[in-house]
C-alpha positions as semicolon CSV with decimal commas, in nm:
position;residue;x (nm);y (nm);z (nm)
1;X;-0,795;2,672;-1,341
2;X;-1,004;2,498;-1,079
3;X;-1,303;2,285;-1,174
4;X;-1,531;2,066;-0,969
5;X;-1,605;1,708;-1,065
6;X;-1,792;1,408;-0,934
7;X;-1,621;1,073;-0,892
8;X;-1,849;0,798;-1,020
9;X;-1,774;0,441;-1,127
10;X;-1,398;0,502;-1,132
11;X;-1,413;0,818;-1,342
12;X;-1,414;1,191;-1,276
13;X;-1,720;1,345;-1,438
14;X;-1,704;1,714;-1,527
15;X;-2,022;1,922;-1,542
16;X;-1,913;2,063;-1,879
17;X;-1,627;2,012;-2,127
18;X;-1,301;2,197;-2,070
19;X;-1,145;2,417;-2,334
20;X;-0,823;2,215;-2,354
21;X;-0,663;2,049;-2,654
22;X;-0,716;1,673;-2,682
23;X;-0,453;1,462;-2,503
24;X;-0,359;1,755;-2,277
25;X;-0,169;1,650;-1,966
26;X;-0,320;1,791;-1,650
27;X;-0,251;1,762;-1,278
28;X;-0,545;1,670;-1,055
29;X;-0,555;1,745;-0,683
30;X;-0,815;1,551;-0,487
31;X;-0,975;1,723;-0,188
32;X;-1,242;1,528;-0,011
33;X;-1,549;1,703;0,124
34;X;-1,426;1,618;0,475
35;X;-1,095;1,797;0,416
36;X;-1,271;2,094;0,261
37;X;-1,508;2,125;0,555
38;X;-1,217;2,106;0,801
39;X;-1,027;2,385;0,620
40;X;-1,338;2,601;0,608
41;X;-1,389;2,551;0,982
42;X;-1,026;2,641;1,059
43;X;-1,054;2,949;0,840
44;X;-1,373;3,060;1,010
45;X;-1,221;3,011;1,356
46;X;-0,914;3,213;1,261
47;X;-1,118;3,495;1,112
48;X;-1,346;3,504;1,415
49;X;-1,049;3,546;1,647
50;X;-0,917;3,830;1,433
51;X;-1,240;4,017;1,361
52;X;-1,468;3,939;1,651
53;X;-1,293;4,093;1,951
54;X;-1,362;4,373;2,198
55;X;-1,057;4,573;2,088
56;X;-1,231;4,647;1,759
57;X;-1,533;4,803;1,932
58;X;-1,353;5,138;1,927
59;X;-1,379;5,140;1,545
60;X;-1,754;5,075;1,562
61;X;-1,787;5,371;1,800
62;X;-1,592;5,595;1,561
63;X;-1,816;5,492;1,272
64;X;-2,125;5,575;1,475
65;X;-2,008;5,939;1,523
């Protein structure tokens, strides 16, 4: 399960309660907005190299027929 939270005054604030039993142990992974933006940029660059190339133009021509 992945949930988003806001860090404020030393606590993680969830937008709504989770359906977990009280005292449940959980593992939290912190990703900063900067890291997230960097990964999104890398992903976009990789996808652009794969999908946006002249070699694929032949498929567009076939679809047009």
